[in-house]
Short mmCIF file of C-alpha atoms in Angstrom, two decimals:
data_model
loop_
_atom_site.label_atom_id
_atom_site.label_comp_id
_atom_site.label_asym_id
_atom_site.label_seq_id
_atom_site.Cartn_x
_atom_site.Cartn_y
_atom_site.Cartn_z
CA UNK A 792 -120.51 25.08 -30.88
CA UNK A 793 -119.44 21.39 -30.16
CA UNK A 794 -120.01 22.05 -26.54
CA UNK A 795 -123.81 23.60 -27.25
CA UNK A 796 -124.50 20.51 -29.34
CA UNK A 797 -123.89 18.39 -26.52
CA UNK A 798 -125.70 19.66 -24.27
CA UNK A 799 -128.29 19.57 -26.43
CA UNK A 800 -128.08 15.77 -26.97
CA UNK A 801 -127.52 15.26 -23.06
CA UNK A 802 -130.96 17.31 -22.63
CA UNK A 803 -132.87 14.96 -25.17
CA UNK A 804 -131.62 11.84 -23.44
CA UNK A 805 -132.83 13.18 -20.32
CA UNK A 806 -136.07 14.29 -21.85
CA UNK A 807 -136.47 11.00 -23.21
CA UNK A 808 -135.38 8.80 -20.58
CA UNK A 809 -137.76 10.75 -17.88
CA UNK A 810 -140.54 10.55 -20.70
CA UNK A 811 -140.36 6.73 -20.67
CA UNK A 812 -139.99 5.88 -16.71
CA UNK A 813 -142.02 8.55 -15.55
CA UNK A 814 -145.88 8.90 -15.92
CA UNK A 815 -146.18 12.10 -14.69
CA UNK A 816 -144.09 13.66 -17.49
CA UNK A 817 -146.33 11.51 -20.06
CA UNK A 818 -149.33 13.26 -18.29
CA UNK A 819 -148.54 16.02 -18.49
CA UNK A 820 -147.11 15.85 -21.67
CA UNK A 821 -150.50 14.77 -23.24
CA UNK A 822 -152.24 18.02 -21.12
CA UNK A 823 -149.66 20.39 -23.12
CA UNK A 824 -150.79 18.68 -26.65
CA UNK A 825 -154.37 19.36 -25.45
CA UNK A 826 -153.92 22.47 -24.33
CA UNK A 827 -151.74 24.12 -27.01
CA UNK A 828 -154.05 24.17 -29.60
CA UNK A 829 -157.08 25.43 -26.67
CA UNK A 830 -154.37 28.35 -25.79
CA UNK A 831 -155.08 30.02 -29.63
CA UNK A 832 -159.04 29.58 -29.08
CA UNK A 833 -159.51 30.82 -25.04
CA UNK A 834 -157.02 33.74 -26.01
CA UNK A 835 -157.03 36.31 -28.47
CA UNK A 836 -153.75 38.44 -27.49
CA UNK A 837 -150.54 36.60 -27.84
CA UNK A 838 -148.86 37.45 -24.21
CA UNK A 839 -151.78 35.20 -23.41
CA UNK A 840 -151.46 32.58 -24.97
CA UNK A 841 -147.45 32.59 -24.36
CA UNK A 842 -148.86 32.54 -20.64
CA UNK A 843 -151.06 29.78 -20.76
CA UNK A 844 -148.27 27.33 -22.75
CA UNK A 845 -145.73 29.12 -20.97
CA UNK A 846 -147.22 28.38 -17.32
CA UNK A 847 -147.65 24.46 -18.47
CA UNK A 848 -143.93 24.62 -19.47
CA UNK A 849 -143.08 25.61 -16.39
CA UNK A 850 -144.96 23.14 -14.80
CA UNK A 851 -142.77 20.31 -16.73
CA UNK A 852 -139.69 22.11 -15.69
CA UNK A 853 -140.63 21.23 -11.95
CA UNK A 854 -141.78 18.13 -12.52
CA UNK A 855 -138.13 17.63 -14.53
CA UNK A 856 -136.60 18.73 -11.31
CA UNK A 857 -138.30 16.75 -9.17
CA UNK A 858 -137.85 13.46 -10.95
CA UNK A 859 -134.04 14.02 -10.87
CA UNK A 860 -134.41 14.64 -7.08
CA UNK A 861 -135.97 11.53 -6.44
CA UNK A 862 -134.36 9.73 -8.52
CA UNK A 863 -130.80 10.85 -6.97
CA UNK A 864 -132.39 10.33 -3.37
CA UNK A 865 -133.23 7.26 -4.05
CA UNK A 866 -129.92 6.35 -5.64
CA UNK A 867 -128.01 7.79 -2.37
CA UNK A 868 -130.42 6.18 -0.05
CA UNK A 869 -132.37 2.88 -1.37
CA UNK A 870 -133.65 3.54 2.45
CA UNK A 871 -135.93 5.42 4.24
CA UNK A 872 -134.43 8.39 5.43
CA UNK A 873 -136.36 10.88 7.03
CA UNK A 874 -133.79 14.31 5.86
CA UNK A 875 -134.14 12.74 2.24
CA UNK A 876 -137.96 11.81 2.24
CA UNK A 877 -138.32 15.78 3.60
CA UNK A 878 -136.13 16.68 0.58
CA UNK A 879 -138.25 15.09 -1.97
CA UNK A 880 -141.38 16.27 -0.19
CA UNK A 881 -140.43 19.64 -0.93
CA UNK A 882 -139.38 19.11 -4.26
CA UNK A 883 -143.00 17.45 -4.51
CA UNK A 884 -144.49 20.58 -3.05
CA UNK A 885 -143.03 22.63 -5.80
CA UNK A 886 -144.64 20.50 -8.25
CA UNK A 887 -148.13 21.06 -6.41
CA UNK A 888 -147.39 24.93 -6.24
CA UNK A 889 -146.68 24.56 -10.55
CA UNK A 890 -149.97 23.32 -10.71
CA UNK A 891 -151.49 25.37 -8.20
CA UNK A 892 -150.47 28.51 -10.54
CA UNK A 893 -151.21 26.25 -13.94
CA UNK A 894 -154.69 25.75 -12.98
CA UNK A 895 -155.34 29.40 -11.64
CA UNK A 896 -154.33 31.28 -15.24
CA UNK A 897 -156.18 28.67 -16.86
CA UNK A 898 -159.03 28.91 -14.96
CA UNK A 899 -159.17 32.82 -15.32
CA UNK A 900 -158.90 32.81 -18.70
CA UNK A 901 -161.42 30.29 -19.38
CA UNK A 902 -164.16 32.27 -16.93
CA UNK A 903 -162.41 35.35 -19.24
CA UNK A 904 -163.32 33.59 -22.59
CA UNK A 905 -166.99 32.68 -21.38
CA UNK A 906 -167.32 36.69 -20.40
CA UNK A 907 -167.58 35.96 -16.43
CA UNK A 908 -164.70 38.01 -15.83
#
């Protein structure tokens, strides 16, 4: 149980620390306090609306990901370096594709809610 707790704790510091030095996280953030309460009115059926939080969750998972990426690369490498600038491209691209599939469920569900689809 100790160990669980811990972990816990070490995932809130993280949370918090990428929180304050990152403004992605804060945007994004602010788009899943907007967009909770807009899940319950666009979607009647509750798989829905677990997939409409649940895709922006995702999306801050990535973005978690990346951020610790970069922020290792750049604590390896102050330099440019053109293996580590592809590594955090990709992790960058995974980020895009997160928002790629964000934007495509909300986007159906909205033309869904306004009876276009």
């Amino acid at each position: 149980m100790r160990g669980l707790f811990r972990a816990f704790i070490n995932s809130c510091r993280g949370f918090r620390a990428a929180a304050r030095t990152e403004e992605a996280i804060r945007q994004e953030l602010l788009v899943l306090a907007v967009a909770l309460p807009a899940a319950f009115v666009l979607a009647q059926d509750a798989w829905k609306r677990l997939a409409l939080v649940g895709v922006l969750l995702l999306l801050l998972v990535v973005e978690l990901l990346n951020t610790a990426i970069e922020k290792l690369a750049d604590r390896i490498s102050p330099e440019d370096d053109l293996l580590i600038g592809r590594v955090k491209d990709m992790s960058s691209a995974a980020v895009g594709l997160a928002i790629l599939l964000a934007a495509i469920i909300w986007i159906a569900t909205f033309a869904e809610w306004l009876g276009v689809i």
